[in-house]
Short mmCIF file of C-alpha atoms in Angstrom, two decimals:
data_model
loop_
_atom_site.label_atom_id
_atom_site.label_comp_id
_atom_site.label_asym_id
_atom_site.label_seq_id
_atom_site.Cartn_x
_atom_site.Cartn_y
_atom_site.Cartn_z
CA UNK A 23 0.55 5.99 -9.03
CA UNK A 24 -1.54 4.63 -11.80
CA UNK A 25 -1.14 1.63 -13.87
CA UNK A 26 0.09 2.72 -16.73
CA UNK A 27 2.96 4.41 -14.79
CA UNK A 28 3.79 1.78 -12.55
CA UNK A 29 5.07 -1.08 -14.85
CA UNK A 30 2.07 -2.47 -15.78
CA UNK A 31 -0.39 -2.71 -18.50
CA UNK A 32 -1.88 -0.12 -19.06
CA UNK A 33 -5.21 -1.14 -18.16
CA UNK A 34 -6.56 2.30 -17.35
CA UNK A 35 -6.88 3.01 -21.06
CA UNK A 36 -7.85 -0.30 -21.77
CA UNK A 37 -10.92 -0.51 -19.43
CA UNK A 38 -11.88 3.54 -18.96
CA UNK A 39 -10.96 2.35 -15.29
CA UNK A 40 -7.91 1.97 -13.11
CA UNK A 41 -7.89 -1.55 -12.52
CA UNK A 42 -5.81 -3.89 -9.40
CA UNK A 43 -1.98 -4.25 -11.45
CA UNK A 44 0.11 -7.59 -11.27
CA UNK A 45 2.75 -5.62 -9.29
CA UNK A 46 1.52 -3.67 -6.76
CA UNK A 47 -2.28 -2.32 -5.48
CA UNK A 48 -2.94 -6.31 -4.41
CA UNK A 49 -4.51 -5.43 -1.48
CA UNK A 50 -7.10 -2.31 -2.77
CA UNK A 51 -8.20 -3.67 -6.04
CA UNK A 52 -10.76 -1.29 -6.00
CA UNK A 53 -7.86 1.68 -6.20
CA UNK A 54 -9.31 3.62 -3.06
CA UNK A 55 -7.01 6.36 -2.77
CA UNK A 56 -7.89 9.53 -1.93
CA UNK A 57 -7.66 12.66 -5.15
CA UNK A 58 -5.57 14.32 -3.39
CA UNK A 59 -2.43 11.87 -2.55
CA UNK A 60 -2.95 9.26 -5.62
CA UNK A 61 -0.77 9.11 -8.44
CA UNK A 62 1.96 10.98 -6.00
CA UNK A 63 4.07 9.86 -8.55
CA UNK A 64 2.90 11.26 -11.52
CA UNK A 65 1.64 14.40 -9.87
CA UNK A 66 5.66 15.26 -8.86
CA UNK A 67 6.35 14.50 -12.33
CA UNK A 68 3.81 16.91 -13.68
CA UNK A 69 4.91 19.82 -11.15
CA UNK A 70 8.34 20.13 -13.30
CA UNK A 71 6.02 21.72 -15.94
CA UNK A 72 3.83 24.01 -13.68
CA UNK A 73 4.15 27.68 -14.33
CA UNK A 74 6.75 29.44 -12.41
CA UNK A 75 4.62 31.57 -9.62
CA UNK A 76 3.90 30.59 -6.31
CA UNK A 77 0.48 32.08 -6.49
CA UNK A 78 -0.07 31.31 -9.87
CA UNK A 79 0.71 27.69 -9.70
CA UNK A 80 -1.03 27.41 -6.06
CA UNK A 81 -4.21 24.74 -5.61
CA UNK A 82 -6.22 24.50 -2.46
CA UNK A 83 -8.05 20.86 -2.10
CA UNK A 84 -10.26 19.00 -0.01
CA UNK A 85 -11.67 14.89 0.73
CA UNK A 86 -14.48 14.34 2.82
CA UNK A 87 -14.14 10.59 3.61
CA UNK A 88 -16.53 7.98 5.53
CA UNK A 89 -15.18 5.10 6.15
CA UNK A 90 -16.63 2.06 8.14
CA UNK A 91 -15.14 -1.33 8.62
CA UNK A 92 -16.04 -4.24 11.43
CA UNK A 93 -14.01 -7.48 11.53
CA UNK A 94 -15.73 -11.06 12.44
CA UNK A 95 -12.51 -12.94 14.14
CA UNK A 96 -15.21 -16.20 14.32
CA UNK A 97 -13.92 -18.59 17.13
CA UNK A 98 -10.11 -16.74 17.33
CA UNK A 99 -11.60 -15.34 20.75
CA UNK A 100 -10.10 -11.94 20.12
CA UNK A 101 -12.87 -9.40 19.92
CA UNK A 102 -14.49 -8.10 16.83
CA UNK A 103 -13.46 -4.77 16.05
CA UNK A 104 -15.39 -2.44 14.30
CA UNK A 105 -15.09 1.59 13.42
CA UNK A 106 -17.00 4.13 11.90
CA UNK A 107 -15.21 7.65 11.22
CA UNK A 108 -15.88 10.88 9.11
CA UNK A 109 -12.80 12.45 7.93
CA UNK A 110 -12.07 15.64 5.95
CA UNK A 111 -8.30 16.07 4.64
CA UNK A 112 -7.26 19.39 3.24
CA UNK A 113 -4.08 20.11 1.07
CA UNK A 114 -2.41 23.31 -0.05
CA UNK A 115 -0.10 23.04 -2.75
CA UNK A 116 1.79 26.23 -3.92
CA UNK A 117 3.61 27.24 -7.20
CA UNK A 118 7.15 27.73 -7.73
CA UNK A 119 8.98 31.01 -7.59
CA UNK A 120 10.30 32.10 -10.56
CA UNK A 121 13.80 32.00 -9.71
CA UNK A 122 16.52 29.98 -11.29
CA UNK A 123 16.04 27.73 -8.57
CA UNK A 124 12.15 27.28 -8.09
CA UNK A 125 10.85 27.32 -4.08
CA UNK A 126 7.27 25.98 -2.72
CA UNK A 127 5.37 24.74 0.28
CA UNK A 128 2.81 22.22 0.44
CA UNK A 129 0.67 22.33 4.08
CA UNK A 130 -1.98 19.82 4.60
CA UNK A 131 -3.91 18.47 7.68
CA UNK A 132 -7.23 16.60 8.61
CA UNK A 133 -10.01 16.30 11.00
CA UNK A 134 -11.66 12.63 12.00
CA UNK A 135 -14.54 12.09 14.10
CA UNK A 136 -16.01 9.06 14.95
CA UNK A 137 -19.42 8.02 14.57
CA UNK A 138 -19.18 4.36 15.95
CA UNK A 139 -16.53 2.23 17.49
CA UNK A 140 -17.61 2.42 21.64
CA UNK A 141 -18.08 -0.29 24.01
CA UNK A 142 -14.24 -1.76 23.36
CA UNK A 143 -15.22 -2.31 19.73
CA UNK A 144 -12.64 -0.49 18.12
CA UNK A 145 -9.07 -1.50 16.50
CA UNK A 146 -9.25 -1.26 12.86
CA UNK A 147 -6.45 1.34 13.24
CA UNK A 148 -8.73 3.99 11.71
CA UNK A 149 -8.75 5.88 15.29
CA UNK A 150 -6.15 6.44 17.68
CA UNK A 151 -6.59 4.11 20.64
CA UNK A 152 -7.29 5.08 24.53
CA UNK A 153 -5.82 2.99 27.48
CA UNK A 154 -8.45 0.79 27.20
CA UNK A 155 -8.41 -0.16 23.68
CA UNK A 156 -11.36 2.18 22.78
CA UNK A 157 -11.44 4.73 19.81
CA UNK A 158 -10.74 8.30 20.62
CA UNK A 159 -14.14 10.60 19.95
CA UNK A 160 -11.94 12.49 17.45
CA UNK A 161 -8.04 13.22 16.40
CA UNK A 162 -6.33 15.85 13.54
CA UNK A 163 -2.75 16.33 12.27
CA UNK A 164 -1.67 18.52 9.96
CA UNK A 165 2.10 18.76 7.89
CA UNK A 166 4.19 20.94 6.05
CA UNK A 167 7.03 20.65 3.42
CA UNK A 168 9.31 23.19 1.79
CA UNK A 169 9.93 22.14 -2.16
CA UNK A 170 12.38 23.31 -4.57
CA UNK A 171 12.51 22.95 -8.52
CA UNK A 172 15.41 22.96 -11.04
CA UNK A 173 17.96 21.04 -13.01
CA UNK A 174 15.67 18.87 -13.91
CA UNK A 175 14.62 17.98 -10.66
CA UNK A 176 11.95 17.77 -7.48
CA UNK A 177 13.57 18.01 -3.87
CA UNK A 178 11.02 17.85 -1.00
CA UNK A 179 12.22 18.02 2.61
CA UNK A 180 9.69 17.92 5.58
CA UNK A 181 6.04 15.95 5.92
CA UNK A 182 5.11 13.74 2.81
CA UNK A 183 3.93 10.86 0.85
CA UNK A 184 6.53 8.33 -0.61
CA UNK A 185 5.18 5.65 -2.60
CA UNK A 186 8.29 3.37 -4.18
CA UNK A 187 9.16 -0.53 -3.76
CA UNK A 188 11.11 -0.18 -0.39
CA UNK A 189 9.30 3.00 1.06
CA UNK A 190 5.83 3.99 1.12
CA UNK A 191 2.58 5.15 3.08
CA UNK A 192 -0.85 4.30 1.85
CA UNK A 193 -4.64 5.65 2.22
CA UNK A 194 -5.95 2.20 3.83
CA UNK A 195 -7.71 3.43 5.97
CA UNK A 196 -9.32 7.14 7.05
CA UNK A 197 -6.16 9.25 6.25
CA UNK A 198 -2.32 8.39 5.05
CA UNK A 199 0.66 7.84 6.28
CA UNK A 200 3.25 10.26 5.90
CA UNK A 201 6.63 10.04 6.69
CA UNK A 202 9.55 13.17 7.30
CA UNK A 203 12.53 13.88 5.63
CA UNK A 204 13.92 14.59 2.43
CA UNK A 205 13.40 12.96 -1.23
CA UNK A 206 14.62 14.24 -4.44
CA UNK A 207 13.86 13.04 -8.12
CA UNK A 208 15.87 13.69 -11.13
CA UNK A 209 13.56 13.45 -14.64
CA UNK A 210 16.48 14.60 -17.34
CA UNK A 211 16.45 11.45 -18.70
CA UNK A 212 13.36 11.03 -20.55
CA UNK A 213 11.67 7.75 -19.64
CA UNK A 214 14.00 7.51 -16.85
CA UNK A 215 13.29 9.05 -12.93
CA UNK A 216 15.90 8.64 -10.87
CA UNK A 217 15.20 8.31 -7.17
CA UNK A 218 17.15 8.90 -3.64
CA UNK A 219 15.49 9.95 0.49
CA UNK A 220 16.46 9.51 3.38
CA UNK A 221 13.75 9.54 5.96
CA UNK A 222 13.62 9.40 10.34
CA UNK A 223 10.45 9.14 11.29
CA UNK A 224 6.42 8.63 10.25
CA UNK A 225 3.21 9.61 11.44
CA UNK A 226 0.77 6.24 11.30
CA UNK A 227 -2.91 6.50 9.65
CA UNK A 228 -4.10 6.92 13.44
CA UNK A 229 -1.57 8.95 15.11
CA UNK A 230 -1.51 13.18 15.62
CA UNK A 231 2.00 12.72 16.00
CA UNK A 232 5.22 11.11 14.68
CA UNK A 233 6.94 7.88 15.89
CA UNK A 234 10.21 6.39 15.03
CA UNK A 235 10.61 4.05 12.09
CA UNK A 236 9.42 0.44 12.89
CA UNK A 237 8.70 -2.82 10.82
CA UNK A 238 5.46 -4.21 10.33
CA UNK A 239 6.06 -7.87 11.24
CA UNK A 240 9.55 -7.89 13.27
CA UNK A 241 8.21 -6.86 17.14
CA UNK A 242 8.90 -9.94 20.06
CA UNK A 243 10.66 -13.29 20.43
CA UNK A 244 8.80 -16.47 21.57
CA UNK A 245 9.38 -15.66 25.03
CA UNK A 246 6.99 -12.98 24.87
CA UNK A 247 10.20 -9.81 24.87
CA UNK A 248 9.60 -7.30 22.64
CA UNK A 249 12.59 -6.74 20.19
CA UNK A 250 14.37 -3.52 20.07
CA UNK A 251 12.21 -2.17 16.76
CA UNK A 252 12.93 1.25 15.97
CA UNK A 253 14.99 2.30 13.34
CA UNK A 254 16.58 5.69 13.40
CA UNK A 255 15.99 6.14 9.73
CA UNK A 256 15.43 4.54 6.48
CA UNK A 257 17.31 5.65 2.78
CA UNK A 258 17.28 4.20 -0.49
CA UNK A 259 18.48 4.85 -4.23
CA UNK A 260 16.57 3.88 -7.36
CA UNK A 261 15.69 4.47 -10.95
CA UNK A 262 12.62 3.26 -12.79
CA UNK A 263 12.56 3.19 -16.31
CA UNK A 264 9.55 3.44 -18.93
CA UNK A 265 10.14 2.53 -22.53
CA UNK A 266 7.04 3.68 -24.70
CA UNK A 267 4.52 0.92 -25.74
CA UNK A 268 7.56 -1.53 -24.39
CA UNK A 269 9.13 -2.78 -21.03
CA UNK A 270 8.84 -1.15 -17.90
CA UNK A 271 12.49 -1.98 -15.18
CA UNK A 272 12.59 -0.42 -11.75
CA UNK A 273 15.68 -1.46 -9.10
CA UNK A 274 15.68 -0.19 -6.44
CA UNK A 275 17.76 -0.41 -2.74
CA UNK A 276 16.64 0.25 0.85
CA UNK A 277 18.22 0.49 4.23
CA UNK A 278 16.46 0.38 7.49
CA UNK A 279 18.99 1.44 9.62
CA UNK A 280 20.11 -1.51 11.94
CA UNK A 281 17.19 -3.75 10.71
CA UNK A 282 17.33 -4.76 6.94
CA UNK A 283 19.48 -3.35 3.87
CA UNK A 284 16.79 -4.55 0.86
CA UNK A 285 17.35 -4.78 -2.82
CA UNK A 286 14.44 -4.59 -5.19
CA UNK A 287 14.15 -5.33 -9.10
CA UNK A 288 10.74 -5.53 -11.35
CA UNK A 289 9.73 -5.57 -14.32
CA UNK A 290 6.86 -6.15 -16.44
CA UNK A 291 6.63 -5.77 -20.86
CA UNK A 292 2.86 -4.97 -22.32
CA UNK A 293 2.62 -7.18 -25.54
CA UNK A 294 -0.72 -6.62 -27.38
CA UNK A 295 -2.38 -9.43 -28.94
CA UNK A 296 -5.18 -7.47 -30.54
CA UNK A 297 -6.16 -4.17 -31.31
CA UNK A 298 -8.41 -5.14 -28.43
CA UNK A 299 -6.31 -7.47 -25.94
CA UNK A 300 -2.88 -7.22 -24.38
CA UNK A 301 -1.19 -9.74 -21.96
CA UNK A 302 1.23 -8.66 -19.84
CA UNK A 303 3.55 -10.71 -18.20
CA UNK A 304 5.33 -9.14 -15.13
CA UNK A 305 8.28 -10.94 -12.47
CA UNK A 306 9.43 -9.11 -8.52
CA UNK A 307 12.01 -9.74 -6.50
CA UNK A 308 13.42 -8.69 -3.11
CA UNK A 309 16.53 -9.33 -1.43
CA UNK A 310 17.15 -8.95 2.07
CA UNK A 311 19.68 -9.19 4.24
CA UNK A 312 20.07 -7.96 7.86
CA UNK A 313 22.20 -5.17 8.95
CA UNK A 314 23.97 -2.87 11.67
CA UNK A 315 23.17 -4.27 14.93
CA UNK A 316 20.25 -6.44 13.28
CA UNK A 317 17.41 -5.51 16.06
CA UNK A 318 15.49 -7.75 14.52
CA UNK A 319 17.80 -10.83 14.15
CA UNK A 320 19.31 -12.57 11.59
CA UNK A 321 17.30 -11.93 8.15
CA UNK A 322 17.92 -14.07 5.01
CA UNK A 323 14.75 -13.68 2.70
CA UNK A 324 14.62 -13.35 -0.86
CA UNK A 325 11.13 -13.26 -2.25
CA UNK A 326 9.99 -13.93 -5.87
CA UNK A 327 6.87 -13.26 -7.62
CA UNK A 328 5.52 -13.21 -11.09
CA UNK A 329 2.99 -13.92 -13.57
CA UNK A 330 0.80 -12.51 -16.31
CA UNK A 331 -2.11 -10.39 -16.88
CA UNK A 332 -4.80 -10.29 -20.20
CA UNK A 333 -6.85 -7.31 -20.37
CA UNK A 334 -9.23 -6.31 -23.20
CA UNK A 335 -13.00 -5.31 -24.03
CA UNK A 336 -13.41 -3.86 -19.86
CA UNK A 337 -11.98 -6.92 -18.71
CA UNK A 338 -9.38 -8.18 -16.77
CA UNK A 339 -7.70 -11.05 -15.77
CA UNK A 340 -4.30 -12.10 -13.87
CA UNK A 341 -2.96 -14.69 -12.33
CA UNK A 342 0.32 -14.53 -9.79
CA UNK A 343 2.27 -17.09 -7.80
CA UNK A 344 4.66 -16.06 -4.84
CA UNK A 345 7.19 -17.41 -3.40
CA UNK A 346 8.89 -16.53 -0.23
CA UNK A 347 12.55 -17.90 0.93
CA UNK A 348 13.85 -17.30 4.08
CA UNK A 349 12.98 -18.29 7.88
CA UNK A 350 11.40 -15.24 8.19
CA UNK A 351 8.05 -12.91 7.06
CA UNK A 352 9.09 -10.68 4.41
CA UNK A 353 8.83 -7.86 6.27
CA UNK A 354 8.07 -4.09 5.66
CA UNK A 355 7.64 -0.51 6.69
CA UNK A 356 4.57 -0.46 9.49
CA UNK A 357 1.57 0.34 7.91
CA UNK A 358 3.05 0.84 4.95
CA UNK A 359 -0.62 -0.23 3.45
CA UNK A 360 -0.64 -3.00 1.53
CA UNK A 361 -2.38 -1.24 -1.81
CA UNK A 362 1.53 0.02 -2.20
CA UNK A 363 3.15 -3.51 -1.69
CA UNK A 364 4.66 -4.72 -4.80
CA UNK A 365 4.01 -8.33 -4.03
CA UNK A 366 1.14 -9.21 -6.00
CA UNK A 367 -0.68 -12.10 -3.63
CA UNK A 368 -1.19 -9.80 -0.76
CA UNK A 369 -4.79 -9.39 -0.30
CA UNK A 370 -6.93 -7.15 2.06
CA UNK A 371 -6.45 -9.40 5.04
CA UNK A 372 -3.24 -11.47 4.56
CA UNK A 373 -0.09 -10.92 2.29
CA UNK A 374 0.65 -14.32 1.61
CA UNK A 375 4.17 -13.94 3.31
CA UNK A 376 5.26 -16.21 5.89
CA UNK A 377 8.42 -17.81 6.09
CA UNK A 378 8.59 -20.17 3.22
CA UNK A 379 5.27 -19.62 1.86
CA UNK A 380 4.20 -20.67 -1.95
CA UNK A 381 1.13 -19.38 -3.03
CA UNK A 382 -0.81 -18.47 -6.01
CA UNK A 383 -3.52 -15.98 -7.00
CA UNK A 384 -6.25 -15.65 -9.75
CA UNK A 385 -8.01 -12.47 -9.82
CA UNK A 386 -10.92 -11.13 -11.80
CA UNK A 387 -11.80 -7.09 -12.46
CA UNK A 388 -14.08 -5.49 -14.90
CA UNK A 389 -16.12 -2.48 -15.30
CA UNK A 390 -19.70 -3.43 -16.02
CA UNK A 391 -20.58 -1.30 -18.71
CA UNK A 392 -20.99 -4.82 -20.53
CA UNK A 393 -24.16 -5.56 -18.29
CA UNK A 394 -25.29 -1.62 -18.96
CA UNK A 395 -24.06 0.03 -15.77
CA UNK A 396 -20.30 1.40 -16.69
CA UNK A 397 -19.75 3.47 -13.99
CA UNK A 398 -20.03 0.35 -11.33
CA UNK A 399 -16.16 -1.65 -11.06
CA UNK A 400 -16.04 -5.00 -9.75
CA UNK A 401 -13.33 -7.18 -9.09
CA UNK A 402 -12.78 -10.78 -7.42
CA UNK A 403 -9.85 -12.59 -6.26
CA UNK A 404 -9.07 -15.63 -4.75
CA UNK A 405 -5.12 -16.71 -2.75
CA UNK A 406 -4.22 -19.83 -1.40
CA UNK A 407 -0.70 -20.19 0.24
CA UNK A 408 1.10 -23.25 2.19
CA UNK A 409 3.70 -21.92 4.94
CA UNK A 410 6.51 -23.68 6.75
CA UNK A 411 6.39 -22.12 10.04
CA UNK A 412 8.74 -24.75 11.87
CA UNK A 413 11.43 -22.22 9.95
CA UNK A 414 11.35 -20.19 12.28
CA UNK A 415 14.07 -19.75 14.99
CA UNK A 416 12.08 -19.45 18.04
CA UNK A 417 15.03 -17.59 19.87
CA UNK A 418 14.92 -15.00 16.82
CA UNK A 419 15.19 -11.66 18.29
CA UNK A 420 11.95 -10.56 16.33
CA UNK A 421 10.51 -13.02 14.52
CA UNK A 422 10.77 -15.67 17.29
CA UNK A 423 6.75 -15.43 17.86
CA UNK A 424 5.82 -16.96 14.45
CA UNK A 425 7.63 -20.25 15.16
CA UNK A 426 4.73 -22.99 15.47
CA UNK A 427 5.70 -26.58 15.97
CA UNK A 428 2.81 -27.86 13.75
CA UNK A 429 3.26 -25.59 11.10
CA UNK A 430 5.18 -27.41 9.15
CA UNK A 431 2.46 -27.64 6.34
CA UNK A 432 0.43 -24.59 7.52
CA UNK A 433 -2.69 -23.92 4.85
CA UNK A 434 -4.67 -21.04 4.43
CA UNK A 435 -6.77 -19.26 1.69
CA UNK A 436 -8.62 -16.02 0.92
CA UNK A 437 -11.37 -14.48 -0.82
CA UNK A 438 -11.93 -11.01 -1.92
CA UNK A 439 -14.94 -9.37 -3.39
CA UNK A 440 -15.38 -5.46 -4.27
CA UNK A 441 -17.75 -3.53 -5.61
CA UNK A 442 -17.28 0.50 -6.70
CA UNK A 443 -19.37 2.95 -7.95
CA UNK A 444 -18.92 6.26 -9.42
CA UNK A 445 -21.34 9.25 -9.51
CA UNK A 446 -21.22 10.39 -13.33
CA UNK A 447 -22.67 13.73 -12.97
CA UNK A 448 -24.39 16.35 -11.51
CA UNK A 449 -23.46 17.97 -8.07
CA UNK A 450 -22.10 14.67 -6.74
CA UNK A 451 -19.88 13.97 -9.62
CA UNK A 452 -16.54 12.69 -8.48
CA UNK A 453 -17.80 11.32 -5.13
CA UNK A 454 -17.29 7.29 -5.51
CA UNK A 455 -18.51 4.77 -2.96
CA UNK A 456 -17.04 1.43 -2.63
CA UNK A 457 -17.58 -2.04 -0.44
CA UNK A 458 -15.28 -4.52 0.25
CA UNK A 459 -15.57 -8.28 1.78
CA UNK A 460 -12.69 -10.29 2.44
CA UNK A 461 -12.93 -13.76 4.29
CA UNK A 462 -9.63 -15.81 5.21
CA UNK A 463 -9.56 -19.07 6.38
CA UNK A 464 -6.91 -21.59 8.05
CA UNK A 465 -5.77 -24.72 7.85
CA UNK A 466 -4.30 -26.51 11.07
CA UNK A 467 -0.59 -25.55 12.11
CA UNK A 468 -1.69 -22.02 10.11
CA UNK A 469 -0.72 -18.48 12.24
CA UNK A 470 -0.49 -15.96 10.27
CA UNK A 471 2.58 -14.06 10.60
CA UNK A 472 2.57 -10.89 13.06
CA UNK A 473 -1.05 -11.39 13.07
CA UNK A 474 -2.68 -9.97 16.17
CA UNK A 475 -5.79 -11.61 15.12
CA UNK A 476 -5.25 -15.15 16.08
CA UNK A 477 -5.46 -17.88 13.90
CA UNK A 478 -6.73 -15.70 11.27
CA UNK A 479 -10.47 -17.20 10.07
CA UNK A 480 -12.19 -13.79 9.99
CA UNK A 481 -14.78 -12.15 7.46
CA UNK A 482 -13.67 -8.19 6.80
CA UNK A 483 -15.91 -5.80 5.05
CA UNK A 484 -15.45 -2.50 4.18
CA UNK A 485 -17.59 0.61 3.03
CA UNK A 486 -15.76 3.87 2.09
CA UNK A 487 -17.45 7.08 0.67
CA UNK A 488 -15.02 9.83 -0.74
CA UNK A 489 -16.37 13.08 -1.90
CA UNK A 490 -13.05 15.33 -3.28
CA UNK A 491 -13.88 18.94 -4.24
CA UNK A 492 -11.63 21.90 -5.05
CA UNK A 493 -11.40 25.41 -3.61
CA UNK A 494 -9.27 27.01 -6.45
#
């Protein structure tokens, strides 16, 4: 969802640009979502007021997306990965019947091909993988859910998008993640949307098919065993609430089943200076605890973030420190990207979230109309966190792997640079194409937790095209 609907300033009107927000987006400052799945938030919200008629209130769209990212892992000795894919998503969305109950279907599916990525080069998870670690030369998918309106409210039950602080699939890479089940979302409250699923299984970014429910960080002790991961399905209960020009409160609760039972609570309250500037301070925080047969271990993490924002004049500015508290990562859904995290210091390559970590972040975003070229967005940021990693129970069913004997003071830092641009007009118009560089760096006693990438001093850079267009 957008800024402005996501307890944030509303830096969208502010800027004629949706900007990176304190709470969540960390990772894709840029906002690289694809038309058809962003805002998924909103867009539910807005179907309550579509015209009954399944025909009538139908839409048929498309993305065509090329996306391209390579990975230098330096001295890690880990291969540098590097794909190149064309993908084309489609997405039918019908009315509602015009019966007291309203009843819809929404089908999508997708096509991606690769253009680059051979010779054992691939694993930027935009591609499904072969035995040997390569890309596949193409993959598709496609999903269906049946939706019904009334009562003031929006139940979906089959293959979607969830976006909310304990659940959530992303567009980080080619196509997004989708998970199956059932959601529903009360809006007779004005202001207020109340919020309940219950979910039991996802397809990844790179997968045709579905897979059971798995954390992103949780996977083998330091023995090498893999933990018992899956989850047979994941629920949760919220409500977020949006006073006009004031605060913005969202608490929410989660439950992994046999993994973590998670507690959520933001908030964030828009105070403007000026005609022309607003600051907006903004504080997270999760709670979790482990539960059932805890697969994973024992879990006792509560993380805290906050900090403030000032936006004005096509400018913004925020700065964020984060704090986790437990012997373990905080941990979340797999691939659940991190442009849906609400823990503001997670950046493109690292989420600043190791057991114990502090860290702080300053970041910079603007549209450069104020150097004469308005429809170019660029934004900077800069992290630097300090880990305790000797935290860690080594004989911790999944989590046992991060333990590092000289990480008691483990350092590390990153730096993120993007640059957007989007066509104005003629037959282009819409189509925006954005680059991305992100370089992380280590100190000694550093690993970075569930990282696959050793010690983690890598440059990342990214170059996405999307071109959306409309068939009725």
């Amino acid at each position: 969802m957008n800024n402005c609907t996501r307890n944030l300033i509303c830096a969208k009107a502010v800027l004629g640009i949706s900007l990176v927000s304190p709470m969540a987006l960390a990772d894709n400052s840029m906002d690289q979502r694809d038309d058809i799945n962003s805002d998924v938030n909103v867009r539910q919200k807005a179907e309550m007021q579509v015209t009954p008629g399944f025909v009538e209130g139908s839409s048929f769209r498309g993305l065509l997306r090329n996306y391209y990212q390579t990975r230098d892992n330096h001295e890690s000795g880990s291969r540098d990965p590097k794909e190149w894919v064309q993908g084309v998503f489609l997405s039918f969305r019908s009315g509602y019947t015009d019966t007291p109950i309203g009843v819809g279907v929404d089908v999508h599916g997708f096509y991606g091909l690769k253009l680059d990525g051979g010779g054992g080069s691939g694993g930027v998870l935009a591609m499904p993988l072969n035995s040997k670690g390569e890309p596949e030369s193409q993959f598709s998918a496609a999903g269906a859910a049946l939706k019904f309106r009334g009562f003031g409210s929006l139940m979906i039950a089959g293959d979607q998008i969830v976006e909310n602080p304990v659940a959530g699939g992303g567009m980080g890479r080619v196509f997004p993640q989708t998970l199956r089940g059932i959601t529903l979302r009360n809006y007779s409250v004005e202001n207020l949307t109340l919020d309940t699923g219950w979910v039991d299984a996802f397809r990844l970014r790179n997968q045709s098919g579905r897979s059971d429910l798995v954390s992103n960080y949780g996977s083998r002790n330091k023995a090498g065993v893999r933990a018992d991961t899956d989850s047979s399905s994941l629920s949760w209960l919220g409500a977020s609430y949006h006073a006009p020009e004031s605060f913005s409160l969202q608490v929410y609760s989660g439950r992994l089943s046999d993994i973590w039972q998670q507690t959520y609570a933001g908030i964030s309250w828009p105070l403007q200076l000026t005609p022309q500037w607003s600051l907006t301070p903004f504080a997270n925080f999760y709670h979790t605890r482990d539960t059932g047969s805890s697969q994973l271990g024992r879990i006792e993490n509560d993380t805290y973030s906050g900090g403030l924002t000032l936006a004005g004049h096509g400018h913004s500015l925020a700065f964020s420190v984060q704090k986790i508290d437990g012997n373990t990562p905080f941990d979340y859904l797999s691939q659940y990207d991190r442009s849906f995290l609400y823990l503001p210091n997670s950046q493109q390559y690292s989420d600043f979230n190791a057991p114990g970590e502090l860290s702080w972040k300053l970041q910079y975003a603007a549209n450069l109309g104020f150097i004469g070229a308005p429809d170019f967005q660029f934004t900077a940021s800069y992290a630097r966190g300090e880990a305790d990693l000797t935290r860690v129970d080594p004989n911790s069913k999944g989590y046992g792997y991060i333990y590092n004997a000289d990480g008691k003071d483990g350092k590390h830092w990153e730096r993120d640079i993007g640059l957007r641009y989007a066509v104005p007009s003629g037959k282009a118009k819409g189509m925006t194409v954005t680059a991305r560089w992100a370089t992380h760096r280590n100190g000694q006693g550093y690993t970075a937790s569930g990282n696959t990438r050793g010690n983690a001093d890598a440059d990342e850079y990214r170059v996405v095209v999307d071109y959306p267009f409309s068939i009725f």
